[in-house]
PDB file of C-alpha atoms in Angstrom:
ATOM      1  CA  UNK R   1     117.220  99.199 109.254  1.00  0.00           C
ATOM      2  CA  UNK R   2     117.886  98.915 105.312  1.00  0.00           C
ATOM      3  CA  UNK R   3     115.472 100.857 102.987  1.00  0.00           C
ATOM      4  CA  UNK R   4     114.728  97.625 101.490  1.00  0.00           C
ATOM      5  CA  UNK R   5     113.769  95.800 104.297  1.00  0.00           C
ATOM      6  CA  UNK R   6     111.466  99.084 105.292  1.00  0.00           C
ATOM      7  CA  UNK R   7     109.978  98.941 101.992  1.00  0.00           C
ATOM      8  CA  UNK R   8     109.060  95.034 102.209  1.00  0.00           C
ATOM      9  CA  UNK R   9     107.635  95.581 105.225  1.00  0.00           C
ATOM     10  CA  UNK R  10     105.279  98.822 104.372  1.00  0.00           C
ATOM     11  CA  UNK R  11     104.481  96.713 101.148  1.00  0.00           C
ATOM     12  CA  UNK R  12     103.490  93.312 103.534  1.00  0.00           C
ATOM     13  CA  UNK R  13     101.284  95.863 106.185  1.00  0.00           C
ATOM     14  CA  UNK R  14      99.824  97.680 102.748  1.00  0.00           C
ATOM     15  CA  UNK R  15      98.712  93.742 101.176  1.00  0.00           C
ATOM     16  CA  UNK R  16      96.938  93.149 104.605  1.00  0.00           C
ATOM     17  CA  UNK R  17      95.168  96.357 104.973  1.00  0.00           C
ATOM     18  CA  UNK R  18      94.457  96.438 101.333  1.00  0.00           C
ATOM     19  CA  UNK R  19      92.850  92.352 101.274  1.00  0.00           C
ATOM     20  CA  UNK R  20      90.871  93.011 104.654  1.00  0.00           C
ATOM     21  CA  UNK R  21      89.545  96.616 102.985  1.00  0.00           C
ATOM     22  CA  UNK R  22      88.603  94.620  99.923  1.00  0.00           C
ATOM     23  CA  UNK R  23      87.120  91.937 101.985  1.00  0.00           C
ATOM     24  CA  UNK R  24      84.986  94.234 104.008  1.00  0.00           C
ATOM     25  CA  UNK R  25      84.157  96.266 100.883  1.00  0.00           C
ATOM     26  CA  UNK R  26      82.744  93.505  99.278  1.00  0.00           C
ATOM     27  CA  UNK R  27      80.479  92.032 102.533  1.00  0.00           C
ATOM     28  CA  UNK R  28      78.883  95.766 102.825  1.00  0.00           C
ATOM     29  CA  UNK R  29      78.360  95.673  98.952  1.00  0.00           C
ATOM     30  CA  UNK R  30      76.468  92.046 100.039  1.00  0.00           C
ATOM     31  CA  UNK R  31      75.065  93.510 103.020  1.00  0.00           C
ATOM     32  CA  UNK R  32      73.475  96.554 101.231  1.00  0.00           C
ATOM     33  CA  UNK R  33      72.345  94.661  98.209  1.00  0.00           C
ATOM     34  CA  UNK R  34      70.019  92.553 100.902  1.00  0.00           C
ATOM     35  CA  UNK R  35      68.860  95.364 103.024  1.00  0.00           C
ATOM     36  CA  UNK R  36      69.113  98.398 100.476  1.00  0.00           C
ATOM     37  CA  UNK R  37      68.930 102.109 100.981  1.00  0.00           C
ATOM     38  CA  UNK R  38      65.987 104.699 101.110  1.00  0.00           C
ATOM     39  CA  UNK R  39      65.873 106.171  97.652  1.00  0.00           C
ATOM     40  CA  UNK R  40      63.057 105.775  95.799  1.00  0.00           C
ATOM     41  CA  UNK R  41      64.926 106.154  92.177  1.00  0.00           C
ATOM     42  CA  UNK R  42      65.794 102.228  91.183  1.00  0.00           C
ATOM     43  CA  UNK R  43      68.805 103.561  89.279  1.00  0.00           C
ATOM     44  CA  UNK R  44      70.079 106.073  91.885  1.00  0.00           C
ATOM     45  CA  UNK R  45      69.527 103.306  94.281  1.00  0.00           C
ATOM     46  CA  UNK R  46      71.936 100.476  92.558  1.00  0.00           C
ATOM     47  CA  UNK R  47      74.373 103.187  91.687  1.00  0.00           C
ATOM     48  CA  UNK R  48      74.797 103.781  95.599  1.00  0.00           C
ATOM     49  CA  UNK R  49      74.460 100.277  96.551  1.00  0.00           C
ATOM     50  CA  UNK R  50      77.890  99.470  93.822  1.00  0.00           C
ATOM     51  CA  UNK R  51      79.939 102.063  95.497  1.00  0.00           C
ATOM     52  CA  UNK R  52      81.475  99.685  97.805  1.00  0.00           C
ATOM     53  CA  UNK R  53      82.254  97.015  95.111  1.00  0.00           C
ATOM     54  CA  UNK R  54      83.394  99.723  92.598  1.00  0.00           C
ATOM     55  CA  UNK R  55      85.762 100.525  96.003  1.00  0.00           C
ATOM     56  CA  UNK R  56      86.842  97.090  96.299  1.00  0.00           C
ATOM     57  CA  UNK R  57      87.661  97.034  92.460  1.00  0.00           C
ATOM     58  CA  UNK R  58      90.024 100.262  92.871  1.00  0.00           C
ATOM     59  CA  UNK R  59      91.582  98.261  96.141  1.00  0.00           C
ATOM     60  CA  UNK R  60      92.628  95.553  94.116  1.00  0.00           C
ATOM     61  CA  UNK R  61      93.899  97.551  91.358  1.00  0.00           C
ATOM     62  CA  UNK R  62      95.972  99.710  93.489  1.00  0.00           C
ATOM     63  CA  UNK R  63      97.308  97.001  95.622  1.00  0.00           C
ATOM     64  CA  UNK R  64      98.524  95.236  92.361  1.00  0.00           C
ATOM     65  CA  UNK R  65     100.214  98.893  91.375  1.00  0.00           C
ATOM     66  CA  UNK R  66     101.844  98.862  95.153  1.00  0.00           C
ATOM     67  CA  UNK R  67     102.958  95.250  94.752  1.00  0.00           C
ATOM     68  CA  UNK R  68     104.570  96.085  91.105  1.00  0.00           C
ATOM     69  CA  UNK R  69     106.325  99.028  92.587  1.00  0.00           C
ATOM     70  CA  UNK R  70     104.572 101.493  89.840  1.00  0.00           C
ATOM     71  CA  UNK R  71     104.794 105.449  89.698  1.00  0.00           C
ATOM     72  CA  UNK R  72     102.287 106.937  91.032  1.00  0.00           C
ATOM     73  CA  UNK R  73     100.352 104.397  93.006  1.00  0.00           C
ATOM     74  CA  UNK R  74     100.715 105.600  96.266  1.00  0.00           C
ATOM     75  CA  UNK R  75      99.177 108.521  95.042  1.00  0.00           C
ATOM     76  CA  UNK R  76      96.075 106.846  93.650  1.00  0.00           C
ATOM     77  CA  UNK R  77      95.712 104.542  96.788  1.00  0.00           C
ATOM     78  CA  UNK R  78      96.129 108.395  98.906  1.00  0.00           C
ATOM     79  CA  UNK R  79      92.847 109.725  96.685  1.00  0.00           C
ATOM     80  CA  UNK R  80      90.884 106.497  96.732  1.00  0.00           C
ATOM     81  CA  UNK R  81      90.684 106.547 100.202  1.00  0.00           C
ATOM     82  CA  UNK R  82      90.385 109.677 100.599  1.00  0.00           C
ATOM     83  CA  UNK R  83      87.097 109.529  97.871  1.00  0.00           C
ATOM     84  CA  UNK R  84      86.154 106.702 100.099  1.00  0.00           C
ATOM     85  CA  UNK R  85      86.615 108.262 103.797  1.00  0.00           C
ATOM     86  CA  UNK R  86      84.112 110.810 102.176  1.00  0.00           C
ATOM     87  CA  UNK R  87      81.882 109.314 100.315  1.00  0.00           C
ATOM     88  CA  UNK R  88      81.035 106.709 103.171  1.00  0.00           C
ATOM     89  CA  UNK R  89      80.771 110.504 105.405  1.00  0.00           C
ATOM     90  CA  UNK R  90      77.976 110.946 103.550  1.00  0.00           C
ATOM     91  CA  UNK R  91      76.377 107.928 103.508  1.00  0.00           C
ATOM     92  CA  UNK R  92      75.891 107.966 107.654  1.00  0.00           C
ATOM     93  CA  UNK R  93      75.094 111.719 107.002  1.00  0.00           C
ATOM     94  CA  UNK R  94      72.392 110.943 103.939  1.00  0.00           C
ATOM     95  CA  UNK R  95      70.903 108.224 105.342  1.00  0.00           C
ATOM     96  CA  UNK R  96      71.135 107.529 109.011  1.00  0.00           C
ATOM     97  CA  UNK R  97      71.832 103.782 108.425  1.00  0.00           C
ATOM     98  CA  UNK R  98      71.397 101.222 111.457  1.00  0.00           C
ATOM     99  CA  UNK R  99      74.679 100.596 114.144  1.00  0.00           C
ATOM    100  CA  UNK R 100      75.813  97.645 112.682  1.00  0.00           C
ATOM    101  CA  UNK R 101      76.099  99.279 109.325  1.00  0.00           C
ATOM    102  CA  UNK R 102      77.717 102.521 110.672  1.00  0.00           C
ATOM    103  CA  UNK R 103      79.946  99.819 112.308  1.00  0.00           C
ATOM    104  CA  UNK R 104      80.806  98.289 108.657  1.00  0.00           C
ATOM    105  CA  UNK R 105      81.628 101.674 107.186  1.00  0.00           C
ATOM    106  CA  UNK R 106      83.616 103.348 109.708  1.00  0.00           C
ATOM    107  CA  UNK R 107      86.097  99.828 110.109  1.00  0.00           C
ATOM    108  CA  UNK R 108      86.263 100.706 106.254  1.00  0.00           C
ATOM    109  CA  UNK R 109      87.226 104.671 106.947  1.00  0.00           C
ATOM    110  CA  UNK R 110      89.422 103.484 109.527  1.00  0.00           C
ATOM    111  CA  UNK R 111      91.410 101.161 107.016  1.00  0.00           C
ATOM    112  CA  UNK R 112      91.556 103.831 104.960  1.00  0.00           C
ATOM    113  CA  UNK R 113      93.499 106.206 107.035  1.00  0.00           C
ATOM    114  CA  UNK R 114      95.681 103.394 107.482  1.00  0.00           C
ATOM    115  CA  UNK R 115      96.267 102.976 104.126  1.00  0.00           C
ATOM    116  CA  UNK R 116      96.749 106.531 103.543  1.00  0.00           C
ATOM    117  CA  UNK R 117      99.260 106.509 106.567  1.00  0.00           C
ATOM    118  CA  UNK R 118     101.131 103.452 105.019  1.00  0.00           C
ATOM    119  CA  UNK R 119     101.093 105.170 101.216  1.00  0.00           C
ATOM    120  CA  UNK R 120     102.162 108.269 102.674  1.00  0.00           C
ATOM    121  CA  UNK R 121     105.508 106.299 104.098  1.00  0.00           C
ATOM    122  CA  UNK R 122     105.632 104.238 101.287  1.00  0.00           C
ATOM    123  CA  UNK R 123     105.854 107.099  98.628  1.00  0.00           C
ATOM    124  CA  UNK R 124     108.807 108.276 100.875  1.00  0.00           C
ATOM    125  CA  UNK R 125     110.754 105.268 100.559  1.00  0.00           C
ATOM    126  CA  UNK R 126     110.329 105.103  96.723  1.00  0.00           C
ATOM    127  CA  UNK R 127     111.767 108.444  97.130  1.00  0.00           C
ATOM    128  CA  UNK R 128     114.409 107.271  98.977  1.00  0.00           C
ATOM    129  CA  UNK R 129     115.455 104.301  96.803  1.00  0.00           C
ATOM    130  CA  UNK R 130     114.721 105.963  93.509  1.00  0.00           C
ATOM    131  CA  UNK R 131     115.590 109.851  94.112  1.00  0.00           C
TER     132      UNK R 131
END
């Protein structure tokens, strides 16, 4: 198979993963505004409540940087979700939210090892095509 076609491809899979991460980013972002979380400071409280629309913010970004072919994005995509894998570790572990939420944020972890698998291949093919 041609390196080109490859990279189309792994840049097609990334769009998906990256619109359906974005898409579930934002409904938890909805889905937490409307149920909220146990903290008693207001501020503290909104601050954690944005973290999933501040993550579907940094999805978009990145998934324009992957669809412009520009240095270094598959290395910002690879640390997002990492930051997001964790940070959404300790939000189960902090708060002991109900099934259906745990349900929301692990489909979002489990995008983004996806993502992280499909950034890890796709910073080897811009290696390949650009040395």
């Amino acid at each position: 198979m041609d390196i080109r076609v490859m990279n189309r491809a792994v840049t097609i899979s990334s769009s998906v993963i990256y619109s359906v991460n974005i898409i579930l980013s934002v409904a938890l972002y909805s889905v937490l505004s409307y149920v909220g979380l146990p903290v008693t400071n207001i501020v503290e409280r909104q601050v954690l409540i944005s973290v999933p629309l501040m993550s579907a913010l940094f999805n978009a970004l990145i998934l324009a940087m992957i669809t412009m072919s520009l240095k270094y994005a598959e290395y910002y995509g690879i640390f997002k979700s990492g930051l997001a894998i964790a940070i959404y570790s300790g939000y189960i572990a902090a708060f002991s939210p109900p099934t259906y939420l745990v349900l929301f944020m692990g489909s979002i972890m489990a995008l983004c090892v996806i993502q992280i698998l499909l950034l890890y291949y796709y910073a080897k093919l811009q290696k390949l095509m650009f040395g």
